[in-house]
Short mmCIF file of C-alpha atoms in Angstrom, two decimals:
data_model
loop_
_atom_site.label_atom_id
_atom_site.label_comp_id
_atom_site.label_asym_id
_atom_site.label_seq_id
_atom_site.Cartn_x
_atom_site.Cartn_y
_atom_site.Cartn_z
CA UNK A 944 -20.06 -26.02 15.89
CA UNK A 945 -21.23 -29.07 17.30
CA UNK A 946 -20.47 -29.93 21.14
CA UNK A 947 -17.97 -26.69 21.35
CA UNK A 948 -16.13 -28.11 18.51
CA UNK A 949 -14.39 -27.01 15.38
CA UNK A 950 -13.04 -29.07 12.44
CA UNK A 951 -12.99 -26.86 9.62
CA UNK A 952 -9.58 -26.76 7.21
CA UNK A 953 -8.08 -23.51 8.63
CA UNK A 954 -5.70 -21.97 5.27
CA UNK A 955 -3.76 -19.48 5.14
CA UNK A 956 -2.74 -18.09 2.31
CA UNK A 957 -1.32 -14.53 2.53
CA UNK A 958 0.79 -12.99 5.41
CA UNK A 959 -0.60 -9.33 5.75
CA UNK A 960 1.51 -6.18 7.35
CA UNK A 961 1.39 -2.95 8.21
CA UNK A 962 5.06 -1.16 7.38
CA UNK A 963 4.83 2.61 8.57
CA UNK A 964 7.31 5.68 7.72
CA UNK A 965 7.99 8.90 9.55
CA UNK A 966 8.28 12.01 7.57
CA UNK A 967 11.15 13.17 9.61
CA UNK A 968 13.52 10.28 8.84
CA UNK A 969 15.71 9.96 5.24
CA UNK A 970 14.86 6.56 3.94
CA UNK A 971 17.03 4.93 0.90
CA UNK A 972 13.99 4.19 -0.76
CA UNK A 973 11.52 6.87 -2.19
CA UNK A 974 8.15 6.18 -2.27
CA UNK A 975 8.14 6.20 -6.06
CA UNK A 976 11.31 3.82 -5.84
CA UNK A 977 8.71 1.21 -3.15
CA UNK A 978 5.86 1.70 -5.42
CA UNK A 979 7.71 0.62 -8.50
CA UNK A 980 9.31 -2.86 -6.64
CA UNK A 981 6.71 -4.04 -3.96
CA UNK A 982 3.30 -1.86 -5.65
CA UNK A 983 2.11 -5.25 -6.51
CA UNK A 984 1.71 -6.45 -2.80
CA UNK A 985 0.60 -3.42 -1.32
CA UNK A 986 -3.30 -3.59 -1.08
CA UNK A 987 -3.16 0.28 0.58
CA UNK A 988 -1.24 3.46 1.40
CA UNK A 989 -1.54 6.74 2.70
CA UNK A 990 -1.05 9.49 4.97
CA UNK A 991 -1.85 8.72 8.85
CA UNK A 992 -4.38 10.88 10.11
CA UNK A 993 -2.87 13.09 12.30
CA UNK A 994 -4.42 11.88 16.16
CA UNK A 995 -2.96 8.61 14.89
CA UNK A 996 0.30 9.45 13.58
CA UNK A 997 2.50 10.26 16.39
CA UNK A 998 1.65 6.32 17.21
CA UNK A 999 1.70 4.69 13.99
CA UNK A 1000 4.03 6.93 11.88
CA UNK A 1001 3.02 9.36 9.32
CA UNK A 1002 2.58 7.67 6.44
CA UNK A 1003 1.98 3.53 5.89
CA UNK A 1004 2.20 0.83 3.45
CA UNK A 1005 -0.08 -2.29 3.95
CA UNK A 1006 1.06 -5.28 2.14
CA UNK A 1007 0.07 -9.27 1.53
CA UNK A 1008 2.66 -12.10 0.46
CA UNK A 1009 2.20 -15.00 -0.57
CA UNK A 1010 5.50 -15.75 2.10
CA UNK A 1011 6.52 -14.45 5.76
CA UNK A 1012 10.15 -14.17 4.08
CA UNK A 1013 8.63 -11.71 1.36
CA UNK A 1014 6.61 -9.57 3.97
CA UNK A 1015 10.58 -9.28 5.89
CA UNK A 1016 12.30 -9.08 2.54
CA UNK A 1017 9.80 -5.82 2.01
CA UNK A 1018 10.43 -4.25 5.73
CA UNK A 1019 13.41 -4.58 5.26
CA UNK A 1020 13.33 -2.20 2.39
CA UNK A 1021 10.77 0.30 3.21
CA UNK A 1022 12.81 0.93 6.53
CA UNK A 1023 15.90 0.87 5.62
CA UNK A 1024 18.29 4.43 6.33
CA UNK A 1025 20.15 6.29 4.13
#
C-alpha cells in the first residue's frame, strides 16, 4: 500500500454459506439424501455445540459454489419442509 492505496486484482471465486437445521423440524431431505446431492460442496458439517445452538440451529452444513445461484439452489433444499 502505497499513499493509502490499493490496486491489487480482487477475485472471487467461490460464494461460501452457512445453511443450519433444527432438530425439531421434519425436513424433506435427510441428511443422507443432502450428503449424497450437494456432499461435493460442503467443505464441513456437524452438530452445533450446544451454548451456540439455540442461535445458530442444531446442526449446520457449510458449503462453497462456484455460483450465488448454486449456494440458493442448495438452501433451498436443505430447508425445505415436508
Amino acid at each position: 500500500m502505497v499513499l493509502n492505496e490499493f490496486k491489487a486484482k480482487v477475485e472471487r471465486k467461490y460464494h461460501c454459506c452457512y445453511i443450519g437445521r433444527k432438530h425439531s423440524k421434519s425436513y424433506l431431505s435427510s441428511h443422507d439424501q443432502i450428503m449424497e446431492k450437494w456432499g461435493s460442496l460442503i467443505v464441513k458439517k456437524g452438530e452445533m455445540p450446544g451454548i451456540f445452538a439455540q442461535v445458530m440451529n442444531d446442526y449446520y452444513y457449510m458449503i462453497r459454489a462456484d455460483n450465488l445461484d448454486t449456494v440458493r439452489e442448495v438452501i433451498d433444499y436443505v430447508h425445505r419442509l415436508a
